[in-house]
Amino acid sequence: MDIPHVTDPHTVATRLTVTSPEQMRDLGRRLAKLLRPGDLVLLTGELGAGKTTLTRGLGEGLGVRGAVTSPTFVIARVHPSLGDGPPLVHVDAYRLGGGLDEMEDLDLDVSLPDSVVAVEWGEGKVEGLAEDRLHVVIERTVGEQAGGEQAAGGQADGEQAAGEQAAAPEEDVRRVVVTGVGPRWAGEDLAALAG
């Protein structure tokens, strides 16, 4: 998986390396600080890549009610805010074969202006909901070096925080590409997500 193909001149992207589920949740918490009502987040990655783990972090960062779990069997869950922030609408489009027509049955266009909508498996299905969107692609890096990216925990590749193990198990290492599409994201410093 690569950075999504987009032709919008307002596209910004950053690449990160995540070496544990806790770092993926932490990335979600940091990402939540950038989000506001009306934001659409597309999450792309194979089964077990970490899409729901990142969304748990989004929920924690947004301060929403309810445990964020995979909505595979209910398709969409709404997590109301515990404060004055936006609710989180968490959608799993894996079982939806159709494009935007099938997604329209979920009334996401009604929820979007007041909520943060995170859609797993939404690539090719929900882009038409919003001109501005954030696309998060998560890829396992088993058997390859994730060279050149920033580590999501704040270290550059090859550096190590005090007390950290020398290397994460290969199955935990993920390459994450966060791409902001549209004018909404043009001024955001996505590189700050490396924390």
Coordinates of N, CA, C and O in Angstrom, one line a residue:
M1 N 0.8 -1.2 0.0 CA 0.0 0.0 0.0 C 0.9 1.2 0.0 O 1.9 1.3 0.7
D2 N 0.5 2.2 -0.8 CA 1.2 3.4 -0.8 C 0.3 4.6 -0.5 O -0.8 4.4 -0.2
I3 N 0.9 5.8 -0.5 CA 0.1 7.0 -0.3 C -1.0 7.0 -1.3 O -0.8 6.7 -2.5
P4 N -2.3 7.2 -0.9 CA -3.4 7.2 -1.8 C -3.1 8.1 -3.0 O -2.6 9.2 -2.8
H5 N -3.6 7.7 -4.2 CA -3.4 8.6 -5.3 C -4.5 9.7 -5.3 O -5.7 9.5 -5.2
V6 N -4.0 10.9 -5.2 CA -4.8 12.1 -5.2 C -4.3 13.1 -6.1 O -3.1 13.2 -6.3
T7 N -5.2 13.9 -6.6 CA -4.7 15.0 -7.5 C -4.9 16.4 -6.9 O -4.6 17.4 -7.5
D8 N -5.4 16.4 -5.7 CA -5.7 17.7 -5.0 C -4.3 18.3 -4.7 O -3.5 17.7 -4.0
P9 N -4.1 19.6 -5.0 CA -2.9 20.3 -4.7 C -2.8 20.5 -3.2 O -1.7 20.9 -2.7
H10 N -3.8 20.4 -2.4 CA -3.8 20.6 -1.0 C -3.5 19.3 -0.2 O -4.1 19.0 0.8
T11 N -2.7 18.4 -0.8 CA -2.4 17.1 -0.1 C -1.1 17.2 0.6 O -0.1 17.7 0.1
V12 N -1.2 16.8 1.9 CA 0.0 16.7 2.7 C 0.1 15.3 3.3 O -0.9 14.7 3.5
A13 N 1.3 14.8 3.5 CA 1.5 13.4 4.0 C 2.7 13.3 4.9 O 3.6 14.1 4.8
T14 N 2.6 12.4 5.8 CA 3.8 12.0 6.7 C 3.8 10.5 6.8 O 2.8 9.8 6.7
R15 N 5.0 10.0 7.0 CA 5.2 8.5 7.1 C 5.8 8.3 8.5 O 6.7 9.0 9.0
L16 N 5.2 7.3 9.2 CA 5.7 7.0 10.6 C 5.9 5.5 10.7 O 5.4 4.7 9.9
T17 N 6.7 5.1 11.7 CA 6.9 3.7 12.0 C 6.4 3.5 13.4 O 6.7 4.2 14.3
V18 N 5.5 2.5 13.6 CA 4.9 2.2 14.8 C 5.3 0.8 15.2 O 5.2 -0.2 14.4
T19 N 5.8 0.6 16.4 CA 6.4 -0.7 16.8 C 5.6 -1.5 17.8 O 6.1 -2.5 18.3
S20 N 4.5 -1.0 18.3 CA 3.7 -1.8 19.2 C 2.2 -1.3 19.2 O 1.9 -0.2 18.7
P21 N 1.3 -2.1 19.7 CA -0.1 -1.7 19.7 C -0.2 -0.4 20.6 O -1.1 0.4 20.3
E22 N 0.5 -0.3 21.7 CA 0.4 0.9 22.5 C 0.8 2.1 21.7 O 0.2 3.2 21.9
Q23 N 1.9 2.0 20.9 CA 2.3 3.2 20.1 C 1.2 3.5 19.1 O 1.0 4.7 18.7
M24 N 0.5 2.5 18.6 CA -0.6 2.7 17.6 C -1.8 3.5 18.3 O -2.3 4.4 17.8
R25 N -2.1 3.1 19.5 CA -3.1 3.8 20.3 C -2.7 5.2 20.6 O -3.5 6.2 20.5
D26 N -1.4 5.4 20.9 CA -0.9 6.7 21.2 C -0.9 7.6 19.9 O -1.3 8.8 20.0
L27 N -0.6 7.0 18.8 CA -0.8 7.7 17.5 C -2.2 8.2 17.3 O -2.5 9.3 17.0
G28 N -3.2 7.3 17.7 CA -4.6 7.7 17.6 C -4.9 8.9 18.5 O -5.6 9.8 18.2
R29 N -4.4 8.8 19.7 CA -4.6 9.9 20.7 C -4.0 11.3 20.2 O -4.7 12.3 20.3
R30 N -2.8 11.2 19.6 CA -2.2 12.4 19.0 C -3.0 12.9 17.8 O -3.2 14.1 17.6
L31 N -3.5 12.0 17.0 CA -4.2 12.4 15.8 C -5.6 13.0 16.2 O -6.0 14.0 15.6
A32 N -6.2 12.5 17.3 CA -7.4 13.1 17.8 C -7.3 14.6 18.1 O -8.3 15.4 17.9
K33 N -6.1 15.0 18.5 CA -5.9 16.4 18.8 C -6.0 17.3 17.6 O -6.3 18.5 17.7
L34 N -5.8 16.8 16.4 CA -6.0 17.5 15.2 C -7.4 17.5 14.6 O -7.7 18.3 13.7
L35 N -8.2 16.6 15.1 CA -9.5 16.4 14.5 C -10.6 17.4 15.1 O -10.5 17.8 16.2
R36 N -11.6 17.7 14.3 CA -12.7 18.5 14.7 C -14.0 18.0 14.0 O -13.9 17.2 13.1
P37 N -15.1 18.5 14.4 CA -16.4 18.1 13.8 C -16.3 18.3 12.3 O -15.8 19.3 11.8
G38 N -16.8 17.2 11.6 CA -16.8 17.3 10.1 C -15.7 16.5 9.5 O -15.6 16.4 8.3
D39 N -14.7 16.1 10.3 CA -13.6 15.4 9.7 C -13.9 13.9 9.4 O -14.5 13.2 10.2
L40 N -13.4 13.5 8.2 CA -13.6 12.1 7.8 C -12.2 11.5 7.8 O -11.3 12.1 7.2
V41 N -12.1 10.3 8.4 CA -10.8 9.6 8.5 C -11.0 8.3 7.9 O -11.9 7.5 8.3
L42 N -10.3 7.9 6.8 CA -10.3 6.6 6.2 C -9.2 5.8 6.7 O -8.0 6.3 6.7
L43 N -9.4 4.6 7.1 CA -8.4 3.7 7.7 C -8.3 2.5 6.7 O -9.2 1.8 6.5
T44 N -7.1 2.3 6.2 CA -6.8 1.3 5.2 C -5.7 0.4 5.7 O -4.7 0.9 6.2
G45 N -5.9 -0.9 5.7 CA -4.8 -1.9 6.1 C -5.4 -3.3 6.1 O -6.6 -3.4 6.2
E46 N -4.6 -4.3 6.0 CA -5.1 -5.6 6.0 C -5.7 -6.0 7.4 O -5.5 -5.2 8.3
L47 N -6.3 -7.1 7.5 CA -6.9 -7.6 8.7 C -5.7 -7.7 9.8 O -4.6 -8.2 9.5
G48 N -6.0 -7.1 10.9 CA -5.0 -7.2 12.0 C -3.9 -6.1 11.9 O -2.9 -6.1 12.7
A49 N -4.0 -5.2 11.0 CA -3.0 -4.2 10.8 C -2.9 -3.2 11.9 O -1.9 -2.6 12.2
G50 N -4.1 -2.9 12.6 CA -4.1 -2.0 13.7 C -5.1 -0.8 13.5 O -5.1 0.2 14.2
K51 N -6.0 -1.0 12.6 CA -7.0 0.1 12.3 C -7.9 0.3 13.5 O -8.1 1.5 13.9
T52 N -8.4 -0.7 14.2 CA -9.3 -0.6 15.3 C -8.5 -0.1 16.5 O -8.9 0.7 17.3
T53 N -7.2 -0.5 16.7 CA -6.4 -0.1 17.7 C -6.1 1.4 17.6 O -6.2 2.2 18.6
L54 N -5.9 1.9 16.4 CA -5.7 3.3 16.2 C -7.0 4.1 16.5 O -7.0 5.1 17.2
T55 N -8.1 3.5 16.1 CA -9.4 4.1 16.4 C -9.7 4.2 17.9 O -10.3 5.1 18.4
R56 N -9.3 3.2 18.7 CA -9.4 3.2 20.1 C -8.7 4.5 20.7 O -9.2 5.2 21.5
G57 N -7.5 4.7 20.1 CA -6.7 5.9 20.5 C -7.5 7.2 20.2 O -7.5 8.1 20.9
L58 N -8.1 7.2 19.0 CA -8.9 8.3 18.6 C -10.0 8.6 19.6 O -10.2 9.7 20.0
G59 N -10.7 7.5 20.0 CA -11.8 7.6 21.0 C -11.3 8.2 22.3 O -11.9 9.0 22.9
E60 N -10.1 7.7 22.7 CA -9.6 8.2 24.0 C -9.2 9.6 23.9 O -9.5 10.4 24.8
G61 N -8.6 10.0 22.8 CA -8.2 11.4 22.6 C -9.3 12.3 22.4 O -9.2 13.5 22.8
L62 N -10.4 11.9 21.8 CA -11.6 12.7 21.7 C -12.5 12.7 23.0 O -13.4 13.6 23.1
G63 N -12.2 11.8 23.9 CA -12.9 11.7 25.1 C -14.4 11.3 24.9 O -15.3 11.9 25.4
V64 N -14.5 10.2 24.2 CA -15.9 9.7 24.0 C -16.3 8.5 24.9 O -15.4 7.9 25.5
R65 N -17.6 8.3 25.0 CA -18.1 7.3 25.8 C -18.1 5.9 25.1 O -18.4 5.8 23.9
G66 N -17.9 4.9 25.9 CA -18.0 3.5 25.4 C -16.6 3.0 24.8 O -15.8 3.8 24.3
A67 N -16.5 1.7 25.0 CA -15.2 1.1 24.5 C -15.3 1.0 23.0 O -16.3 0.6 22.4
V68 N -14.2 1.5 22.3 CA -14.2 1.4 20.9 C -13.7 0.0 20.5 O -12.6 -0.4 20.8
T69 N -14.6 -0.8 19.9 CA -14.3 -2.1 19.4 C -14.6 -2.2 17.9 O -15.3 -1.3 17.4
S70 N -14.2 -3.2 17.3 CA -14.5 -3.4 15.9 C -16.0 -3.4 15.6 O -16.7 -4.3 16.2
P71 N -16.5 -2.6 14.8 CA -18.0 -2.6 14.5 C -18.3 -3.5 13.4 O -19.4 -3.3 12.7
T72 N -17.5 -4.5 13.1 CA -17.7 -5.4 11.9 C -19.2 -5.9 11.8 O -19.8 -5.9 10.7
F73 N -19.8 -6.3 12.9 CA -21.1 -7.0 12.8 C -22.2 -6.0 12.9 O -23.4 -6.3 12.6
V74 N -22.0 -4.8 13.4 CA -23.0 -3.8 13.5 C -22.8 -2.7 12.4 O -23.6 -1.8 12.2
I75 N -21.7 -2.7 11.7 CA -21.3 -1.8 10.7 C -20.9 -0.4 11.2 O -19.9 0.1 10.8
A76 N -21.7 0.2 12.1 CA -21.4 1.5 12.6 C -21.8 1.6 14.0 O -22.8 1.1 14.5
R77 N -20.9 2.3 14.8 CA -21.2 2.6 16.2 C -21.0 4.1 16.4 O -20.0 4.7 15.9
V78 N -21.8 4.7 17.2 CA -21.7 6.1 17.6 C -21.2 6.2 19.0 O -21.9 5.6 19.9
H79 N -20.1 6.9 19.3 CA -19.6 7.1 20.6 C -19.8 8.6 21.0 O -19.0 9.4 20.5
P80 N -20.8 8.9 21.8 CA -21.0 10.3 22.2 C -19.8 10.8 23.0 O -19.2 10.1 23.7
S81 N -19.6 12.1 22.9 CA -18.6 12.8 23.7 C -19.0 12.9 25.1 O -20.1 13.1 25.5
L82 N -18.0 12.7 26.0 CA -18.2 12.8 27.4 C -18.1 14.3 27.8 O -18.4 14.6 29.0
G83 N -17.6 15.1 26.9 CA -17.4 16.6 27.2 C -18.1 17.4 26.2 O -19.2 17.1 25.8
D84 N -17.4 18.4 25.7 CA -18.1 19.3 24.7 C -17.4 19.0 23.3 O -17.7 19.8 22.4
G85 N -16.7 18.0 23.1 CA -16.1 17.6 21.8 C -17.1 16.9 20.9 O -18.2 16.6 21.3
P86 N -16.6 16.6 19.7 CA -17.5 15.9 18.8 C -17.6 14.4 19.1 O -16.7 13.8 19.7
P87 N -18.8 13.8 18.8 CA -18.9 12.3 18.9 C -18.0 11.7 17.9 O -17.6 12.3 16.9
L88 N -17.7 10.4 18.1 CA -16.9 9.6 17.1 C -17.9 8.6 16.5 O -18.6 7.8 17.2
V89 N -18.0 8.6 15.2 CA -18.8 7.6 14.5 C -17.7 6.6 13.9 O -16.9 7.0 13.0
H90 N -17.8 5.4 14.3 CA -16.8 4.4 13.9 C -17.5 3.4 13.0 O -18.4 2.7 13.4
V91 N -17.0 3.3 11.7 CA -17.7 2.5 10.7 C -16.7 1.4 10.2 O -15.6 1.7 10.0
D92 N -17.2 0.2 10.0 CA -16.5 -0.8 9.4 C -17.2 -1.2 8.0 O -18.2 -1.8 8.0
A93 N -16.6 -0.8 6.9 CA -17.2 -0.9 5.6 C -16.8 -2.3 5.0 O -17.0 -2.5 3.8
Y94 N -16.1 -3.1 5.7 CA -15.6 -4.4 5.2 C -16.7 -5.2 4.5 O -16.5 -5.7 3.4
R95 N -17.8 -5.3 5.1 CA -18.9 -6.2 4.6 C -19.7 -5.5 3.5 O -20.7 -6.1 3.0
L96 N -19.5 -4.2 3.3 CA -20.3 -3.4 2.4 C -19.6 -3.5 1.0 O -18.5 -3.0 0.8
G97 N -20.2 -4.1 0.1 CA -19.7 -4.3 -1.3 C -19.8 -3.1 -2.1 O -19.0 -2.8 -3.0
G98 N -20.9 -2.4 -2.0 CA -21.2 -1.2 -2.8 C -20.3 0.0 -2.5 O -19.6 0.0 -1.4
G99 N -20.4 1.0 -3.2 CA -19.7 2.2 -3.0 C -20.5 3.2 -2.1 O -21.2 2.7 -1.2
L100 N -20.6 4.4 -2.5 CA -21.2 5.4 -1.7 C -22.7 5.2 -1.6 O -23.3 5.5 -0.5
D101 N -23.4 4.6 -2.6 CA -24.8 4.3 -2.5 C -25.1 3.5 -1.3 O -26.0 3.8 -0.5
E102 N -24.4 2.4 -1.0 CA -24.6 1.5 0.1 C -24.2 2.3 1.4 O -24.9 2.1 2.4
M103 N -23.2 3.1 1.4 CA -22.8 3.8 2.6 C -23.9 4.9 2.9 O -24.1 5.2 4.1
E104 N -24.6 5.4 1.9 CA -25.6 6.4 2.2 C -26.7 5.8 3.1 O -27.4 6.6 3.8
D105 N -27.0 4.5 3.0 CA -28.0 3.9 3.9 C -27.6 4.1 5.4 O -28.5 4.0 6.2
L106 N -26.4 4.4 5.7 CA -25.9 4.6 7.1 C -26.1 6.0 7.5 O -25.9 6.4 8.7
D107 N -26.5 6.9 6.6 CA -26.7 8.3 6.9 C -25.5 9.0 7.4 O -25.5 9.9 8.3
L108 N -24.3 8.6 6.9 CA -23.1 9.2 7.4 C -23.0 10.7 7.0 O -22.4 11.5 7.7
D109 N -23.6 11.0 5.9 CA -23.6 12.4 5.5 C -24.4 13.3 6.5 O -24.0 14.5 6.6
V110 N -25.3 12.8 7.2 CA -26.0 13.5 8.2 C -25.2 13.6 9.5 O -25.1 14.7 10.1
S111 N -24.4 12.6 9.8 CA -23.6 12.6 11.0 C -22.3 13.4 10.8 O -21.8 13.9 11.8
L112 N -21.8 13.4 9.6 CA -20.5 14.0 9.4 C -20.3 15.4 9.9 O -19.3 15.7 10.5
P113 N -21.2 16.4 9.6 CA -20.9 17.8 10.0 C -20.7 18.0 11.5 O -20.0 18.9 11.9
D114 N -21.3 17.1 12.3 CA -21.2 17.3 13.8 C -20.3 16.3 14.5 O -20.1 16.4 15.7
S115 N -19.7 15.4 13.7 CA -19.0 14.2 14.3 C -17.6 14.1 13.6 O -17.4 14.7 12.6
V116 N -16.8 13.3 14.2 CA -15.6 12.8 13.6 C -16.0 11.4 13.1 O -16.5 10.6 13.9
V117 N -15.9 11.1 11.8 CA -16.3 9.8 11.3 C -15.0 9.1 10.8 O -14.3 9.6 10.0
A118 N -14.8 7.9 11.5 CA -13.6 7.1 11.1 C -14.2 5.8 10.4 O -15.0 5.1 11.0
V119 N -13.7 5.6 9.2 CA -14.2 4.4 8.4 C -13.1 3.5 8.1 O -12.2 3.8 7.4
E120 N -13.2 2.3 8.7 CA -12.3 1.2 8.3 C -12.7 0.6 7.0 O -13.9 0.5 6.8
W121 N -11.8 0.2 6.2 CA -12.1 -0.4 4.9 C -12.9 0.6 4.0 O -13.7 0.1 3.1
G122 N -12.7 1.9 4.1 CA -13.5 2.8 3.4 C -12.9 3.3 2.1 O -13.6 4.0 1.3
E123 N -11.7 2.9 1.8 CA -11.1 3.3 0.5 C -11.9 2.9 -0.7 O -12.3 1.7 -0.8
G124 N -12.2 3.8 -1.6 CA -13.0 3.5 -2.7 C -14.5 3.5 -2.5 O -15.3 3.2 -3.4
K125 N -14.9 3.8 -1.2 CA -16.3 3.7 -0.9 C -16.8 5.0 -0.3 O -18.0 5.3 -0.5
V126 N -16.0 5.8 0.4 CA -16.6 7.0 1.1 C -15.9 8.3 0.8 O -16.3 9.3 1.3
E127 N -15.0 8.3 -0.1 CA -14.3 9.5 -0.5 C -15.3 10.6 -0.9 O -15.0 11.8 -0.6
G128 N -16.4 10.3 -1.5 CA -17.4 11.2 -1.9 C -18.2 11.9 -0.8 O -18.9 12.9 -1.1
L129 N -18.0 11.5 0.4 CA -18.7 12.1 1.5 C -18.1 13.5 1.9 O -18.8 14.3 2.4
A130 N -16.8 13.7 1.6 CA -16.2 14.9 2.0 C -15.1 15.3 1.1 O -14.3 14.4 0.7
E131 N -15.0 16.6 0.7 CA -13.9 17.0 -0.1 C -12.6 16.9 0.7 O -11.5 16.6 0.1
D132 N -12.6 17.2 2.0 CA -11.5 17.1 2.8 C -11.6 15.8 3.6 O -12.6 15.4 4.2
R133 N -10.4 15.1 3.7 CA -10.4 13.8 4.4 C -9.0 13.5 4.8 O -8.0 14.0 4.2
L134 N -8.9 12.7 5.8 CA -7.6 12.2 6.3 C -7.5 10.7 5.9 O -8.5 10.0 6.3
H135 N -6.5 10.3 5.3 CA -6.4 8.9 4.9 C -5.2 8.3 5.6 O -4.1 8.8 5.5
V136 N -5.5 7.2 6.4 CA -4.4 6.6 7.2 C -4.2 5.2 6.6 O -5.2 4.4 6.6
V137 N -3.1 4.9 6.1 CA -2.7 3.6 5.5 C -1.8 2.9 6.5 O -0.7 3.5 6.8
I138 N -2.1 1.7 6.9 CA -1.3 1.0 7.9 C -0.8 -0.3 7.2 O -1.6 -1.1 6.7
E139 N 0.5 -0.5 7.2 CA 1.0 -1.7 6.5 C 2.0 -2.4 7.4 O 2.9 -1.7 8.0
R140 N 1.9 -3.7 7.4 CA 2.9 -4.5 8.2 C 4.2 -4.4 7.4 O 4.3 -4.4 6.2
T141 N 5.3 -4.4 8.2 CA 6.7 -4.4 7.6 C 7.5 -5.6 7.8 O 8.7 -5.6 7.8
V142 N 6.8 -6.7 8.0 CA 7.5 -8.0 8.3 C 8.5 -8.3 7.2 O 8.1 -8.3 6.0
G143 N 9.7 -8.6 7.6 CA 10.7 -9.0 6.6 C 11.3 -7.9 5.8 O 12.1 -8.1 4.9
E144 N 11.1 -6.6 6.2 CA 11.7 -5.5 5.5 C 12.0 -4.4 6.5 O 11.5 -4.4 7.6
Q145 N 12.9 -3.6 6.2 CA 13.2 -2.4 7.0 C 12.3 -1.3 6.6 O 12.1 -1.0 5.5
A146 N 11.8 -0.6 7.6 CA 11.0 0.6 7.4 C 11.8 1.8 7.4 O 11.7 2.7 8.2
G147 N 12.8 1.9 6.5 CA 13.8 2.9 6.5 C 13.2 4.3 6.1 O 12.3 4.4 5.3
G148 N 13.8 5.3 6.8 CA 13.5 6.7 6.4 C 12.3 7.3 7.1 O 12.1 8.5 7.0
E149 N 11.5 6.5 7.7 CA 10.3 7.1 8.4 C 10.7 7.6 9.8 O 11.6 7.1 10.4
Q150 N 9.8 8.4 10.3 CA 10.0 8.8 11.7 C 9.3 7.8 12.6 O 8.3 7.3 12.2
A151 N 9.9 7.5 13.7 CA 9.2 6.6 14.6 C 8.1 7.4 15.3 O 8.2 8.5 15.7
A152 N 7.0 6.7 15.5 CA 5.8 7.3 16.1 C 6.0 7.7 17.5 O 5.3 8.5 18.1
G153 N 7.0 7.1 18.2 CA 7.2 7.4 19.6 C 8.2 8.6 19.7 O 8.6 9.0 20.8
G154 N 8.5 9.3 18.6 CA 9.4 10.4 18.6 C 10.8 10.2 18.2 O 11.6 11.2 18.0
Q155 N 11.3 9.0 18.1 CA 12.6 8.7 17.7 C 12.7 8.5 16.2 O 11.8 7.9 15.6
A156 N 13.8 8.9 15.6 CA 14.1 8.5 14.2 C 14.4 7.1 14.2 O 14.8 6.5 15.2
D157 N 14.3 6.4 13.0 CA 14.6 5.0 12.9 C 16.0 4.8 13.4 O 16.9 5.6 13.1
G158 N 16.2 3.7 14.1 CA 17.6 3.4 14.6 C 17.8 3.9 16.0 O 18.7 3.5 16.6
E159 N 17.1 4.9 16.4 CA 17.3 5.5 17.8 C 16.4 4.7 18.7 O 15.5 4.0 18.3
Q160 N 16.7 4.8 20.0 CA 16.0 4.0 21.0 C 15.8 4.8 22.2 O 16.7 5.4 22.7
A161 N 14.6 4.8 22.8 CA 14.3 5.5 24.0 C 14.9 4.6 25.2 O 15.0 3.4 25.1
A162 N 15.3 5.3 26.2 CA 15.8 4.6 27.4 C 14.8 3.6 27.9 O 13.6 3.9 28.0
G163 N 15.3 2.4 28.2 CA 14.4 1.4 28.8 C 13.6 0.6 27.7 O 13.0 -0.4 28.0
E164 N 13.7 1.0 26.4 CA 13.0 0.2 25.4 C 13.8 -1.0 25.0 O 15.1 -1.0 25.1
Q165 N 13.2 -2.0 24.5 CA 13.9 -3.2 24.0 C 14.6 -2.8 22.8 O 14.2 -1.9 22.1
A166 N 15.6 -3.6 22.5 CA 16.4 -3.3 21.3 C 15.6 -3.3 20.0 O 15.9 -2.5 19.1
A167 N 14.7 -4.2 19.9 CA 13.9 -4.3 18.6 C 12.5 -4.8 18.9 O 12.4 -5.7 19.8
A168 N 11.6 -4.3 18.3 CA 10.2 -4.8 18.4 C 10.1 -6.1 17.6 O 10.8 -6.2 16.6
P169 N 9.2 -7.0 18.1 CA 9.0 -8.2 17.2 C 8.5 -7.8 15.9 O 7.7 -6.8 15.7
E170 N 9.0 -8.4 14.8 CA 8.6 -8.1 13.5 C 7.1 -8.0 13.2 O 6.7 -7.1 12.5
E171 N 6.4 -8.8 13.9 CA 4.9 -8.8 13.7 C 4.2 -7.6 14.2 O 3.1 -7.3 13.9
D172 N 4.9 -6.8 15.1 CA 4.3 -5.6 15.7 C 4.7 -4.3 14.9 O 4.1 -3.3 15.1
V173 N 5.7 -4.4 14.0 CA 6.1 -3.2 13.3 C 5.2 -2.8 12.1 O 4.8 -3.7 11.3
R174 N 4.7 -1.6 12.1 CA 3.8 -1.1 11.1 C 4.4 0.2 10.5 O 5.0 1.0 11.2
R175 N 4.2 0.3 9.2 CA 4.5 1.6 8.5 C 3.1 2.2 8.4 O 2.2 1.6 7.9
V176 N 3.0 3.5 8.8 CA 1.8 4.2 8.7 C 2.0 5.5 7.9 O 2.9 6.3 8.1
V177 N 1.1 5.7 6.9 CA 1.2 6.9 6.1 C -0.1 7.6 6.3 O -1.2 7.1 6.1
V178 N 0.0 8.9 6.8 CA -1.1 9.7 7.1 C -1.1 10.8 6.0 O -0.2 11.6 5.9
T179 N -2.2 10.8 5.2 CA -2.3 11.8 4.1 C -3.6 12.7 4.3 O -4.7 12.1 4.4
G180 N -3.4 14.0 4.4 CA -4.5 14.9 4.5 C -4.8 15.4 3.1 O -3.9 15.8 2.3
V181 N -6.1 15.3 2.7 CA -6.5 15.6 1.4 C -7.5 16.8 1.5 O -8.4 16.8 2.3
G182 N -7.3 17.8 0.7 CA -8.2 19.0 0.7 C -7.7 20.2 1.5 O -6.7 20.1 2.3
P183 N -8.3 21.3 1.3 CA -7.8 22.6 1.9 C -7.8 22.5 3.4 O -7.0 23.1 4.1
R184 N -8.7 21.7 4.0 CA -8.8 21.6 5.5 C -7.4 21.1 6.1 O -7.0 21.5 7.1
W185 N -6.7 20.3 5.3 CA -5.5 19.7 5.8 C -4.2 20.4 5.3 O -3.1 20.1 5.8
A186 N -4.4 21.3 4.4 CA -3.2 22.0 3.8 C -2.3 22.7 4.8 O -1.1 22.6 4.7
G187 N -2.8 23.2 5.8 CA -2.0 23.9 6.8 C -1.6 23.1 8.0 O -0.9 23.6 8.9
E188 N -2.0 21.9 8.1 CA -1.7 21.0 9.3 C -0.3 20.4 9.2 O 0.1 20.0 8.1
D189 N 0.4 20.4 10.3 CA 1.7 19.8 10.3 C 1.6 18.3 10.8 O 1.6 18.0 11.9
L190 N 1.3 17.5 9.8 CA 1.1 16.1 10.1 C 2.4 15.4 10.6 O 2.3 14.4 11.3
A191 N 3.6 16.0 10.3 CA 4.8 15.4 10.8 C 4.9 15.5 12.3 O 5.6 14.7 13.0
A192 N 4.1 16.4 12.9 CA 4.0 16.5 14.4 C 3.4 15.2 15.0 O 3.6 15.0 16.2
L193 N 2.8 14.4 14.3 CA 2.2 13.1 14.8 C 3.3 12.2 15.3 O 3.0 11.3 16.1
A194 N 4.6 12.4 14.8 CA 5.6 11.6 15.3 C 5.9 11.8 16.8 O 6.5 10.9 17.4
G195 N 5.4 12.9 17.3 CA 5.4 13.1 18.8 C 6.7 13.2 19.4 O 7.0 13.1 20.5

